[in-house]
Coordinates of C-alpha atoms in Angstrom, one line a residue:
Chain Q
M1 CA -11.6 -47.7 27.6
N2 CA -12.9 -50.1 25.0
R3 CA -16.3 -50.6 26.5
P4 CA -18.7 -47.8 27.2
P5 CA -18.3 -46.6 30.8
S6 CA -22.0 -47.0 31.5
A7 CA -24.3 -49.1 29.4
S8 CA -24.6 -46.9 26.4
V9 CA -22.6 -46.5 23.2
F10 CA -24.5 -43.2 22.8
P11 CA -24.2 -41.2 26.0
G12 CA -26.9 -38.8 26.8
Q13 CA -24.6 -36.2 28.4
L14 CA -21.1 -35.1 27.6
A15 CA -18.8 -36.5 30.2
W16 CA -15.1 -35.7 30.7
E17 CA -12.9 -38.2 32.4
N18 CA -11.4 -35.7 34.8
A19 CA -11.1 -32.0 35.4
G20 CA -8.3 -31.6 32.8
T21 CA -8.6 -31.4 29.0
S22 CA -6.2 -33.9 27.7
R23 CA -8.9 -36.5 27.1
I24 CA -11.5 -34.9 24.9
P25 CA -14.9 -36.7 24.6
F26 CA -15.7 -37.8 21.0
M27 CA -19.2 -36.5 21.8
S28 CA -18.0 -32.9 21.7
Y29 CA -17.6 -33.5 18.0
T30 CA -20.8 -35.4 17.3
S31 CA -23.6 -33.7 19.1
D32 CA -26.0 -31.3 17.3
A33 CA -27.1 -29.7 20.6
L34 CA -23.5 -29.0 21.6
H35 CA -22.8 -27.6 18.2
K36 CA -25.7 -25.1 18.5
L37 CA -24.4 -24.1 21.9
E38 CA -21.0 -23.6 20.4
L39 CA -22.5 -21.3 17.7
E40 CA -24.2 -19.3 20.4
R41 CA -21.3 -18.9 22.7
F42 CA -18.3 -18.8 20.4
F43 CA -19.6 -17.5 17.0
Y44 CA -22.5 -15.2 17.9
R45 CA -21.5 -13.8 21.3
D46 CA -18.3 -12.5 23.0
H47 CA -16.1 -13.3 20.1
W48 CA -14.8 -11.6 16.9
C49 CA -15.1 -13.7 13.7
Y50 CA -13.1 -13.2 10.6
V51 CA -15.1 -12.0 7.5
G52 CA -12.4 -11.0 5.0
L53 CA -9.8 -8.6 3.8
E54 CA -10.2 -4.9 2.9
A55 CA -8.5 -5.8 -0.3
E56 CA -11.6 -7.8 -1.3
I57 CA -13.7 -4.6 -1.2
P58 CA -11.4 -1.8 -2.3
S59 CA -14.0 0.6 -3.7
P60 CA -17.2 2.2 -2.4
G61 CA -20.1 -0.2 -3.1
D62 CA -17.9 -3.3 -3.3
F63 CA -19.3 -6.2 -1.3
K64 CA -18.6 -9.8 -0.5
R65 CA -21.0 -12.4 0.8
T66 CA -19.5 -14.5 3.6
V67 CA -20.6 -16.0 6.9
V68 CA -20.2 -15.6 10.7
G69 CA -20.7 -19.1 12.0
E70 CA -23.6 -20.4 10.0
R71 CA -25.2 -17.0 9.4
S72 CA -24.9 -15.4 6.0
V73 CA -23.5 -11.9 6.2
I74 CA -22.4 -9.2 3.7
L75 CA -19.1 -7.4 4.0
V76 CA -19.6 -4.1 2.2
R77 CA -17.8 -0.8 1.8
D78 CA -20.3 2.1 1.8
M79 CA -20.2 5.3 -0.2
D80 CA -18.3 7.0 2.7
G81 CA -15.6 4.4 2.4
Q82 CA -16.6 2.8 5.7
V83 CA -16.5 -1.0 6.1
N84 CA -19.9 -2.5 7.3
V85 CA -21.1 -6.0 8.0
V86 CA -24.8 -6.7 7.8
E87 CA -26.8 -9.9 8.0
N88 CA -28.1 -11.3 4.8
V89 CA -31.7 -11.6 6.0
C90 CA -34.4 -9.2 4.8
A91 CA -36.3 -7.5 7.6
H92 CA -39.6 -8.1 5.9
R93 CA -40.0 -11.8 5.2
G94 CA -36.6 -13.1 6.2
M95 CA -35.3 -13.9 2.8
S96 CA -31.6 -14.3 2.4
F97 CA -31.7 -11.8 -0.5
C98 CA -28.1 -11.4 -1.6
R99 CA -27.2 -14.2 -3.9
E100 CA -24.1 -12.9 -5.7
R101 CA -20.8 -13.8 -3.9
H102 CA -19.3 -10.5 -4.7
G103 CA -20.1 -7.3 -6.6
N104 CA -20.7 -3.6 -6.5
R105 CA -23.9 -2.0 -5.4
K106 CA -25.3 1.4 -4.5
D107 CA -27.8 -0.2 -2.2
F108 CA -29.4 -3.6 -1.5
T109 CA -32.8 -4.6 -2.6
C110 CA -34.6 -7.8 -1.6
P111 CA -36.2 -9.1 -4.8
Y112 CA -39.3 -10.5 -3.1
H113 CA -41.0 -7.2 -2.3
Q114 CA -38.3 -4.7 -3.2
W115 CA -37.5 -3.6 0.3
N116 CA -34.4 -1.4 -0.1
Y117 CA -31.5 -0.9 2.2
S118 CA -28.5 1.4 2.3
L119 CA -25.0 -0.1 2.4
K120 CA -25.0 0.6 6.1
G121 CA -28.1 -1.7 6.5
D122 CA -30.7 1.0 7.0
L123 CA -34.1 0.5 5.6
Q124 CA -34.8 3.2 3.1
G125 CA -37.6 2.1 0.9
V126 CA -40.8 0.0 1.4
P127 CA -43.1 -0.2 -1.7
F128 CA -46.7 0.8 -1.1
R129 CA -45.8 2.0 2.4
R130 CA -48.4 4.7 2.2
G131 CA -50.9 2.4 0.4
V132 CA -52.4 2.8 -3.0
K133 CA -55.0 5.4 -3.9
Q134 CA -58.0 3.8 -5.6
G135 CA -61.0 6.0 -6.4
G136 CA -59.8 8.7 -4.1
V137 CA -59.4 6.3 -1.2
V138 CA -56.0 5.2 0.2
Q139 CA -56.0 1.4 0.4
G140 CA -53.6 -0.6 2.5
G141 CA -50.1 0.5 3.3
M142 CA -48.0 0.0 6.4
P143 CA -49.4 1.1 9.8
A144 CA -48.9 4.7 10.5
D145 CA -46.5 3.9 13.3
F146 CA -44.2 1.8 11.2
K147 CA -40.7 3.0 11.7
P148 CA -38.1 2.2 9.0
A149 CA -35.4 3.0 11.6
D150 CA -36.5 -0.1 13.6
N151 CA -36.5 -2.4 10.6
G152 CA -33.1 -2.3 9.1
L153 CA -30.8 -5.3 8.4
T154 CA -29.1 -6.7 11.5
K155 CA -25.9 -4.7 11.8
L156 CA -22.8 -6.4 13.1
K157 CA -20.0 -4.6 14.9
A158 CA -16.9 -4.5 12.6
A159 CA -13.3 -4.0 13.4
V160 CA -10.5 -3.5 10.8
R161 CA -6.8 -4.0 11.7
G162 CA -4.0 -4.3 9.2
G163 CA -6.4 -4.8 6.3
V164 CA -8.2 -7.7 8.0
V165 CA -11.9 -7.4 8.8
F166 CA -13.5 -9.1 11.8
A167 CA -17.2 -8.8 12.8
S168 CA -19.4 -9.7 15.8
F169 CA -23.2 -9.9 16.3
D170 CA -22.4 -8.9 19.9
H171 CA -22.0 -5.2 20.1
D172 CA -20.7 -5.5 23.7
V173 CA -17.7 -7.6 22.5
E174 CA -14.4 -6.5 23.9
P175 CA -12.1 -4.5 21.6
L176 CA -10.4 -6.7 18.9
E177 CA -6.9 -6.0 20.3
D178 CA -8.0 -7.3 23.8
F179 CA -9.7 -10.2 22.2
L180 CA -6.5 -11.3 20.5
G181 CA -4.3 -10.6 23.5
A182 CA -0.9 -9.0 23.4
K183 CA 1.1 -12.1 22.5
V184 CA -1.0 -13.2 19.6
L185 CA -1.6 -9.7 18.5
A186 CA 2.2 -9.3 18.0
Y187 CA 2.2 -12.2 15.5
F188 CA -0.9 -10.8 13.8
D189 CA 0.7 -7.4 13.4
R190 CA 3.9 -9.1 12.1
L191 CA 1.9 -10.4 9.1
F192 CA -0.5 -7.6 8.7
D193 CA 1.9 -4.7 9.3
G194 CA -0.1 -2.1 7.5
R195 CA 1.2 -2.7 4.0
A196 CA -1.6 -2.9 1.4
L197 CA -2.6 -6.5 0.6
K198 CA -2.9 -7.8 -2.9
L199 CA -5.6 -10.5 -3.4
L200 CA -4.3 -13.5 -5.3
G201 CA -7.4 -15.7 -5.2
Y202 CA -9.4 -18.4 -3.5
N203 CA -9.6 -22.1 -2.8
R204 CA -12.7 -23.7 -1.2
Q205 CA -13.2 -27.1 0.2
R206 CA -15.9 -28.8 2.3
I207 CA -14.4 -31.0 4.9
P208 CA -16.7 -33.6 6.5
G209 CA -15.5 -33.2 10.0
N210 CA -16.3 -31.0 13.0
W211 CA -15.0 -27.4 12.7
K212 CA -12.9 -27.7 15.9
L213 CA -10.7 -30.3 14.3
M214 CA -9.3 -27.6 11.9
Q215 CA -8.3 -25.4 14.9
E216 CA -6.8 -28.4 16.5
N217 CA -4.9 -29.4 13.4
I218 CA -3.1 -26.0 13.4
K219 CA -2.6 -26.3 17.2
D220 CA -0.9 -29.7 16.7
P221 CA 2.9 -29.5 16.0
Y222 CA 3.1 -33.2 16.6
H223 CA 1.8 -34.2 13.2
P224 CA 3.6 -32.2 10.5
G225 CA 6.8 -34.2 10.7
L226 CA 4.9 -37.4 10.6
L227 CA 1.8 -37.0 8.4
H228 CA 3.3 -34.5 6.0
T229 CA 6.0 -36.7 4.7
W230 CA 6.5 -34.3 1.8
F231 CA 7.7 -31.6 4.2
V232 CA 10.1 -34.1 5.6
T233 CA 11.2 -35.7 2.4
F234 CA 12.3 -32.4 0.9
G235 CA 13.9 -31.1 4.1
L236 CA 11.4 -28.4 5.0
W237 CA 10.6 -30.0 8.3
R238 CA 13.6 -30.9 10.4
A239 CA 13.9 -31.9 14.0
D240 CA 16.4 -29.1 14.6
N241 CA 13.9 -26.4 13.6
K242 CA 13.8 -23.8 16.4
S243 CA 10.2 -23.7 17.7
Q244 CA 8.0 -21.8 20.0
L245 CA 4.3 -22.1 21.0
V246 CA 2.5 -19.2 22.5
M247 CA -1.1 -18.6 23.6
D248 CA -3.2 -15.7 24.6
D249 CA -4.1 -15.5 28.3
H250 CA -7.4 -17.5 27.7
H251 CA -5.5 -20.2 25.8
R252 CA -8.0 -20.0 23.0
H253 CA -5.7 -18.4 20.3
A254 CA -2.2 -19.6 19.6
A255 CA 0.8 -19.1 17.4
M256 CA 3.1 -21.9 16.3
I257 CA 6.4 -20.3 15.4
S258 CA 9.3 -22.1 13.7
T259 CA 12.6 -21.2 12.2
R260 CA 14.1 -23.7 9.8
G261 CA 17.2 -25.5 11.1
Q262 CA 20.3 -24.4 9.2
T263 CA 23.1 -26.3 10.9
G264 CA 24.2 -29.9 10.6
Q265 CA 23.4 -32.5 8.0
A266 CA 19.7 -32.6 7.5
D267 CA 19.7 -36.4 7.7
E268 CA 21.4 -36.3 11.1
V269 CA 18.9 -34.0 12.6
T270 CA 15.7 -35.1 11.0
Q271 CA 15.1 -38.3 13.0
V272 CA 12.1 -39.3 10.9
A273 CA 12.1 -42.4 8.9
S274 CA 10.5 -40.8 5.8
F275 CA 13.5 -38.4 5.3
K276 CA 15.3 -39.3 2.2
A277 CA 18.6 -37.5 1.9
D278 CA 19.0 -38.5 -1.8
M279 CA 15.5 -37.5 -2.8
K280 CA 15.4 -34.3 -4.8
L281 CA 12.6 -32.4 -6.4
E282 CA 12.7 -32.6 -10.2
D283 CA 11.8 -29.0 -10.2
P284 CA 13.1 -27.2 -7.1
R285 CA 11.1 -24.1 -7.8
F286 CA 8.4 -25.4 -5.5
L287 CA 10.8 -24.5 -2.7
D288 CA 12.5 -21.4 -4.1
I289 CA 12.4 -19.7 -0.7
V290 CA 13.6 -16.1 -0.3
A291 CA 13.7 -14.6 3.2
E292 CA 11.6 -11.4 3.6
P293 CA 12.5 -8.6 5.9
W294 CA 9.2 -8.6 7.8
W295 CA 9.8 -12.2 8.9
G296 CA 12.2 -11.0 11.6
G297 CA 13.5 -14.6 11.8
P298 CA 10.7 -17.2 11.9
T299 CA 10.2 -19.0 8.6
A300 CA 6.7 -20.2 9.5
V301 CA 4.1 -18.8 11.8
M302 CA 0.7 -20.4 12.0
T303 CA -1.8 -18.4 14.0
T304 CA -5.1 -19.8 15.2
V305 CA -7.7 -17.2 16.1
F306 CA -10.6 -18.9 17.9
P307 CA -13.1 -19.8 16.6
S308 CA -13.1 -18.8 13.0
V309 CA -9.7 -18.3 11.3
I310 CA -6.1 -19.4 10.7
F311 CA -3.5 -17.0 9.5
Q312 CA -0.8 -18.8 7.5
Q313 CA 2.8 -17.8 6.9
Q314 CA 4.7 -20.8 5.6
V315 CA 7.9 -19.4 4.1
N316 CA 6.7 -17.2 1.2
S317 CA 3.1 -18.4 1.1
V318 CA 0.6 -16.4 3.1
S319 CA -3.1 -16.9 3.4
T320 CA -6.1 -16.6 5.6
R321 CA -8.1 -19.8 6.1
H322 CA -11.7 -19.2 7.1
I323 CA -13.6 -21.9 9.1
Q324 CA -17.3 -21.9 8.2
P325 CA -19.2 -24.6 10.2
D326 CA -22.0 -26.5 8.6
G327 CA -23.6 -28.6 11.3
H328 CA -21.6 -30.7 13.8
G329 CA -20.1 -32.9 11.1
A330 CA -18.8 -30.6 8.4
F331 CA -17.3 -27.2 7.7
D332 CA -16.3 -25.2 4.6
F333 CA -12.7 -24.1 4.6
V334 CA -12.1 -21.0 2.5
W335 CA -8.5 -20.1 1.6
T336 CA -7.7 -16.5 0.6
H337 CA -4.2 -16.2 -0.7
F338 CA -2.6 -12.8 -0.8
G339 CA 0.6 -10.9 -1.3
F340 CA 1.6 -7.4 -0.6
A341 CA 1.2 -4.4 -2.9
D342 CA 4.9 -3.8 -2.9
D343 CA 5.8 -7.3 -3.9
S344 CA 8.0 -7.7 -7.0
D345 CA 6.6 -9.9 -9.9
E346 CA 9.1 -12.5 -8.9
M347 CA 7.8 -12.6 -5.3
I348 CA 4.2 -12.9 -6.5
Q349 CA 5.2 -15.7 -8.7
R350 CA 7.1 -17.4 -5.8
R351 CA 4.0 -17.1 -3.5
L352 CA 1.8 -18.6 -6.2
R353 CA 4.3 -21.5 -6.8
Q354 CA 4.6 -22.2 -3.1
A355 CA 0.8 -22.2 -2.9
N356 CA 1.0 -25.7 -4.5
L357 CA 1.9 -27.0 -1.0
F358 CA -1.4 -25.7 0.5
G359 CA -5.1 -25.8 -0.2
P360 CA -7.4 -28.7 -1.0
A361 CA -4.9 -30.3 -3.4
G362 CA -1.7 -29.1 -1.7
F363 CA 1.3 -31.3 -1.2
V364 CA 1.0 -30.9 2.5
S365 CA -2.5 -29.6 3.2
A366 CA -4.7 -32.1 1.3
D367 CA -3.8 -34.8 3.8
D368 CA -5.0 -32.6 6.7
G369 CA -8.5 -32.6 5.3
E370 CA -8.3 -36.4 4.8
V371 CA -7.3 -37.1 8.4
I372 CA -10.0 -34.8 9.7
E373 CA -12.7 -36.6 7.7
L374 CA -11.5 -40.0 9.0
S375 CA -11.2 -38.7 12.7
Q376 CA -14.9 -37.7 12.4
Q377 CA -15.8 -41.1 11.2
G378 CA -14.1 -42.6 14.2
F379 CA -15.9 -40.2 16.6
E380 CA -19.3 -41.0 15.1
Q381 CA -19.0 -44.7 15.5
K382 CA -17.7 -44.6 19.1
P383 CA -19.2 -41.5 20.7
F384 CA -18.7 -42.8 24.3
H385 CA -14.9 -42.7 23.8
R386 CA -12.4 -39.8 23.9
T387 CA -9.2 -38.6 22.2
L388 CA -5.9 -38.6 24.0
A389 CA -3.9 -35.4 23.8
E390 CA -1.2 -36.0 26.4
L391 CA 2.0 -35.4 24.4
G392 CA 4.1 -33.2 26.7
G393 CA 1.9 -34.0 29.7
T394 CA -1.5 -32.9 30.7
G395 CA -0.9 -29.2 31.6
V396 CA -1.2 -26.1 29.5
G397 CA 1.5 -23.6 28.9
D398 CA 3.7 -21.9 26.3
T399 CA 6.7 -24.0 25.2
D400 CA 9.9 -23.6 23.3
H401 CA 9.6 -26.9 21.5
M402 CA 7.0 -28.7 19.3
V403 CA 6.8 -32.1 21.1
T404 CA 3.6 -31.3 22.8
E405 CA -0.2 -31.1 22.4
T406 CA -0.4 -28.2 24.9
L407 CA -2.3 -25.9 22.5
I408 CA -5.1 -28.4 22.1
R409 CA -5.4 -28.8 25.8
G410 CA -5.4 -25.0 26.1
M411 CA -8.2 -24.6 23.6
Y412 CA -10.3 -27.2 25.5
E413 CA -9.6 -25.5 28.8
Y414 CA -11.2 -22.4 27.3
W415 CA -14.0 -24.5 25.6
R416 CA -14.9 -26.1 29.0
K417 CA -14.8 -22.7 30.8
V418 CA -17.3 -21.2 28.3
M419 CA -19.5 -24.3 27.6
E420 CA -19.8 -25.2 31.2
A421 CA -20.6 -21.7 32.4
Chain J
M1 CA -22.2 -21.1 -31.9
S2 CA -18.5 -21.0 -32.2
T3 CA -16.9 -20.2 -35.5
P4 CA -15.8 -23.5 -37.2
V5 CA -12.1 -23.8 -37.6
A6 CA -10.8 -25.6 -40.7
I7 CA -8.9 -28.7 -39.6
D8 CA -8.3 -31.9 -41.5
F9 CA -9.9 -35.1 -40.4
E10 CA -6.6 -36.8 -39.6
T11 CA -5.6 -34.0 -37.2
Y12 CA -9.0 -33.9 -35.6
H13 CA -8.9 -37.6 -35.1
A14 CA -5.5 -37.3 -33.5
L15 CA -6.8 -34.6 -31.2
V16 CA -9.8 -36.8 -30.1
Q17 CA -7.4 -39.7 -29.6
L18 CA -5.2 -37.5 -27.3
Y19 CA -8.2 -36.5 -25.2
A20 CA -9.4 -40.1 -25.0
D21 CA -5.9 -41.4 -24.1
Y22 CA -5.5 -38.7 -21.4
A23 CA -8.8 -39.7 -19.8
Y24 CA -7.8 -43.3 -19.9
A25 CA -4.4 -42.5 -18.3
V26 CA -5.7 -40.4 -15.4
D27 CA -8.4 -43.0 -14.7
S28 CA -6.0 -46.0 -14.8
G29 CA -4.4 -45.6 -11.4
D30 CA -0.9 -45.6 -13.1
W31 CA -0.1 -42.0 -12.4
S32 CA 3.3 -42.2 -14.1
L33 CA 1.5 -42.1 -17.5
W34 CA 0.3 -38.6 -16.8
P35 CA 3.4 -36.4 -17.3
D36 CA 4.1 -37.9 -20.8
F37 CA 1.1 -36.2 -22.2
F38 CA 2.9 -32.9 -21.9
V39 CA 6.0 -31.3 -23.5
D40 CA 8.9 -30.6 -21.2
D41 CA 8.2 -26.8 -21.0
C42 CA 4.6 -27.1 -20.2
S43 CA 1.9 -25.6 -18.1
Y44 CA -0.8 -27.5 -16.1
R45 CA -3.1 -25.4 -14.0
L46 CA -6.2 -26.5 -12.0
V47 CA -8.2 -23.4 -11.4
P48 CA -11.5 -22.6 -9.7
R49 CA -13.8 -20.9 -12.2
E50 CA -14.1 -17.9 -9.9
N51 CA -10.3 -17.2 -10.0
H52 CA -10.3 -17.7 -13.8
E53 CA -13.2 -15.4 -14.5
R54 CA -12.1 -12.7 -12.0
G55 CA -8.5 -12.7 -13.2
F56 CA -7.0 -13.9 -9.9
P57 CA -3.7 -15.6 -10.5
L58 CA -4.1 -18.3 -7.8
A59 CA -4.5 -21.9 -8.9
T60 CA -5.4 -24.9 -6.9
L61 CA -2.4 -26.6 -8.6
A62 CA 0.0 -24.7 -10.9
F63 CA 2.8 -26.7 -12.5
E64 CA 5.2 -25.1 -14.9
S65 CA 7.3 -28.0 -16.2
K66 CA 7.2 -31.7 -16.8
G67 CA 9.5 -32.0 -13.8
M68 CA 6.8 -30.5 -11.6
L69 CA 4.3 -33.0 -12.9
R70 CA 6.7 -35.9 -12.0
D71 CA 7.1 -34.3 -8.6
R72 CA 3.3 -34.4 -8.2
V73 CA 3.3 -38.1 -9.2
Y74 CA 5.9 -38.8 -6.6
G75 CA 3.7 -36.9 -4.0
I76 CA 0.6 -39.0 -5.0
K77 CA 2.5 -42.3 -4.8
E78 CA 4.8 -41.7 -1.8
T79 CA 3.9 -38.7 0.4
L80 CA 0.2 -37.6 0.2
F81 CA -1.9 -39.5 2.7
H82 CA -5.4 -39.9 1.4
D83 CA -8.4 -42.1 1.4
P84 CA -8.1 -44.1 -1.8
Y85 CA -10.6 -43.6 -4.6
Y86 CA -11.3 -44.4 -8.2
Q87 CA -11.9 -41.6 -10.6
R88 CA -13.7 -41.7 -13.9
H89 CA -13.5 -38.9 -16.5
V90 CA -16.1 -38.4 -19.2
V91 CA -14.8 -35.9 -21.7
G92 CA -16.9 -34.1 -24.4
A93 CA -15.9 -33.6 -28.0
P94 CA -13.1 -31.1 -28.4
L95 CA -14.0 -27.7 -29.7
V96 CA -11.2 -26.3 -31.9
R97 CA -10.7 -22.6 -31.4
A98 CA -7.6 -22.2 -33.6
A99 CA -5.3 -24.4 -35.6
S100 CA -2.1 -23.6 -37.5
D101 CA 1.3 -25.1 -38.2
G102 CA 1.2 -27.9 -35.7
R103 CA -0.5 -25.9 -33.0
I104 CA -4.1 -26.4 -31.9
E105 CA -6.1 -24.4 -29.4
S106 CA -9.0 -26.5 -28.2
E107 CA -11.4 -26.9 -25.3
A108 CA -13.6 -29.7 -24.0
N109 CA -16.1 -30.1 -21.1
Y110 CA -15.4 -32.8 -18.6
A111 CA -17.0 -34.5 -15.6
V112 CA -15.1 -36.6 -13.1
F113 CA -16.9 -39.1 -10.9
R114 CA -15.3 -40.3 -7.7
T115 CA -15.9 -43.6 -6.1
K116 CA -14.5 -44.4 -2.7
L117 CA -14.2 -47.9 -1.6
N118 CA -17.5 -49.2 -0.2
E119 CA -19.3 -45.9 -1.1
L120 CA -21.6 -44.7 -3.8
S121 CA -20.2 -42.9 -6.8
T122 CA -20.5 -39.1 -6.7
V123 CA -19.9 -36.2 -9.0
F124 CA -16.5 -35.1 -8.0
N125 CA -15.4 -32.3 -10.3
V126 CA -16.9 -30.8 -13.5
G127 CA -15.5 -28.1 -15.7
R128 CA -13.7 -27.4 -18.9
Y129 CA -10.2 -28.0 -20.3
I130 CA -8.7 -25.1 -22.1
D131 CA -5.7 -26.5 -24.1
V132 CA -2.8 -25.7 -26.3
V133 CA -1.7 -28.8 -28.2
V134 CA 1.4 -29.1 -30.3
R135 CA 2.7 -31.6 -32.8
T136 CA 5.9 -33.3 -31.7
A137 CA 8.0 -36.3 -33.0
E138 CA 6.0 -38.4 -30.5
G139 CA 2.6 -37.2 -31.7
L140 CA 0.4 -34.5 -30.2
K141 CA 1.3 -33.3 -26.7
F142 CA -0.2 -30.6 -24.4
K143 CA 1.8 -27.4 -24.3
S144 CA -0.6 -26.2 -21.7
R145 CA -3.7 -27.6 -20.1
T146 CA -5.8 -25.2 -18.0
V147 CA -8.5 -27.1 -16.1
V148 CA -11.2 -24.6 -15.1
Y149 CA -13.6 -26.2 -12.7
D150 CA -17.2 -25.2 -11.8
S151 CA -17.1 -27.4 -8.7
E152 CA -15.5 -24.7 -6.6
M153 CA -16.5 -26.3 -3.4
I154 CA -14.1 -29.2 -3.5
P155 CA -15.4 -32.3 -1.7
N156 CA -12.5 -32.3 0.8
S157 CA -9.5 -32.8 -1.4
I158 CA -8.2 -33.5 -4.9
I159 CA -5.3 -35.9 -5.0
Y160 CA -5.1 -37.4 -8.5
P161 CA -4.7 -35.5 -11.7
I162 CA -7.8 -34.1 -13.5

């Protein structure tokens, strides 16, 4: 389809070619109106969004400013030790009052008029609420029927599992475990198995592409052996890797599970032109991989939880990758690398070293950001067109191989169901 | 004000020359020049200021040997797909923190501009080098270079050395 179907390069309406989801309209990535509807339906209603790790706020009063969708929120541990998530908008004049990215507080005060909130988000102080006495007469003040209880910060529903905190503006959202579904929950629990997490640090990047492209990137096992030639060159990606793709019942979340091939000559099984059998790292410590008991086999599990987060295990490197949309054409991608409290110093060092593969400068992740930026450029110039995700057919289902784009089709099956409702 | 450290003019001149040569090399497009600014047993770390100031060990890039730097050069030239760009470093005057027996601890502010083909130049990454420089038979070399950047929100990706 090299000419617009009707007359216009700029269609007024999103149009799918058929009832399936293997041909995704470019317009689903380029429309501000659709983007706002996605925020409403995926980020602000019916879904849990990732907000952080308990290890980021270990002590009472610790807080971290983050976002749910495009709304600034504060993840905070209160004096009772409970984890709360509140919206960073003052109930009085709407100011986004919290400016530090992290810290420790006994309460929150908006600097504009000193309205003061508890760490649970309850309004507890309004200056001059009872007015000011001047010459024996009380002047001004809030109306007598003003109720602090009705004027707290917006409180989100929070759920903590395995040290990971999710939040939702929707208090009727289903339980987190149901939201993840049994199959994806099993992979979540494999990584976050209850051991205390040790925070290693952050990487942040702004990727000029639609946020869904990041979900799709980690639902696309077609590209790693082709785009990420570093993986292939140094034998980490091999065609004899044992693989499995699983989804939740809604096909919105997924796990890509792979176990490194161990048998045969790597060059016989790689089947990719960029593999170079004689190419060796000058410093092999980048790939000083040591199997860990909790892996239970798989050497890499990449879990996409729709819409907001990716959980990464790539050999010894583990991280959360938080997707923070910024309009239809960009998102911030925040990487939080961690280890486990019972890690040896050597294991921490190994995780940090393998982190060179990932993040905004990583040997295999930097190019993901680049291709997302350039995909968005293609969409913007040709919004009447569509992508083609038909590797492995046009259907949706779990597989025991990687030669398929089924997870992308599954995500759009869910997307259509929610967006067309 | 920092406390002035006594250093002879010749040494200071050599240090300034090292900084200028490094900026020239990483802007030249010939990435193979980069590892030779370091001793074999070296450290190069590119670190967001937040991690540096909060004591988090994660770096955006963390290399622990000249071999790792050469591996990075290979990655830039052969494996990392990226939209090509020019980069231009502007490096401030080095501030010497300590100097003794052929070892200098110094710092300098830097700004890197990025220019993609057919696009306007933009501020790409700004920050501070924190260095340990040692005297070798081939002149001054970096024993360690910690690049602490203020520009924590990276404009998509960093491919070339800073």
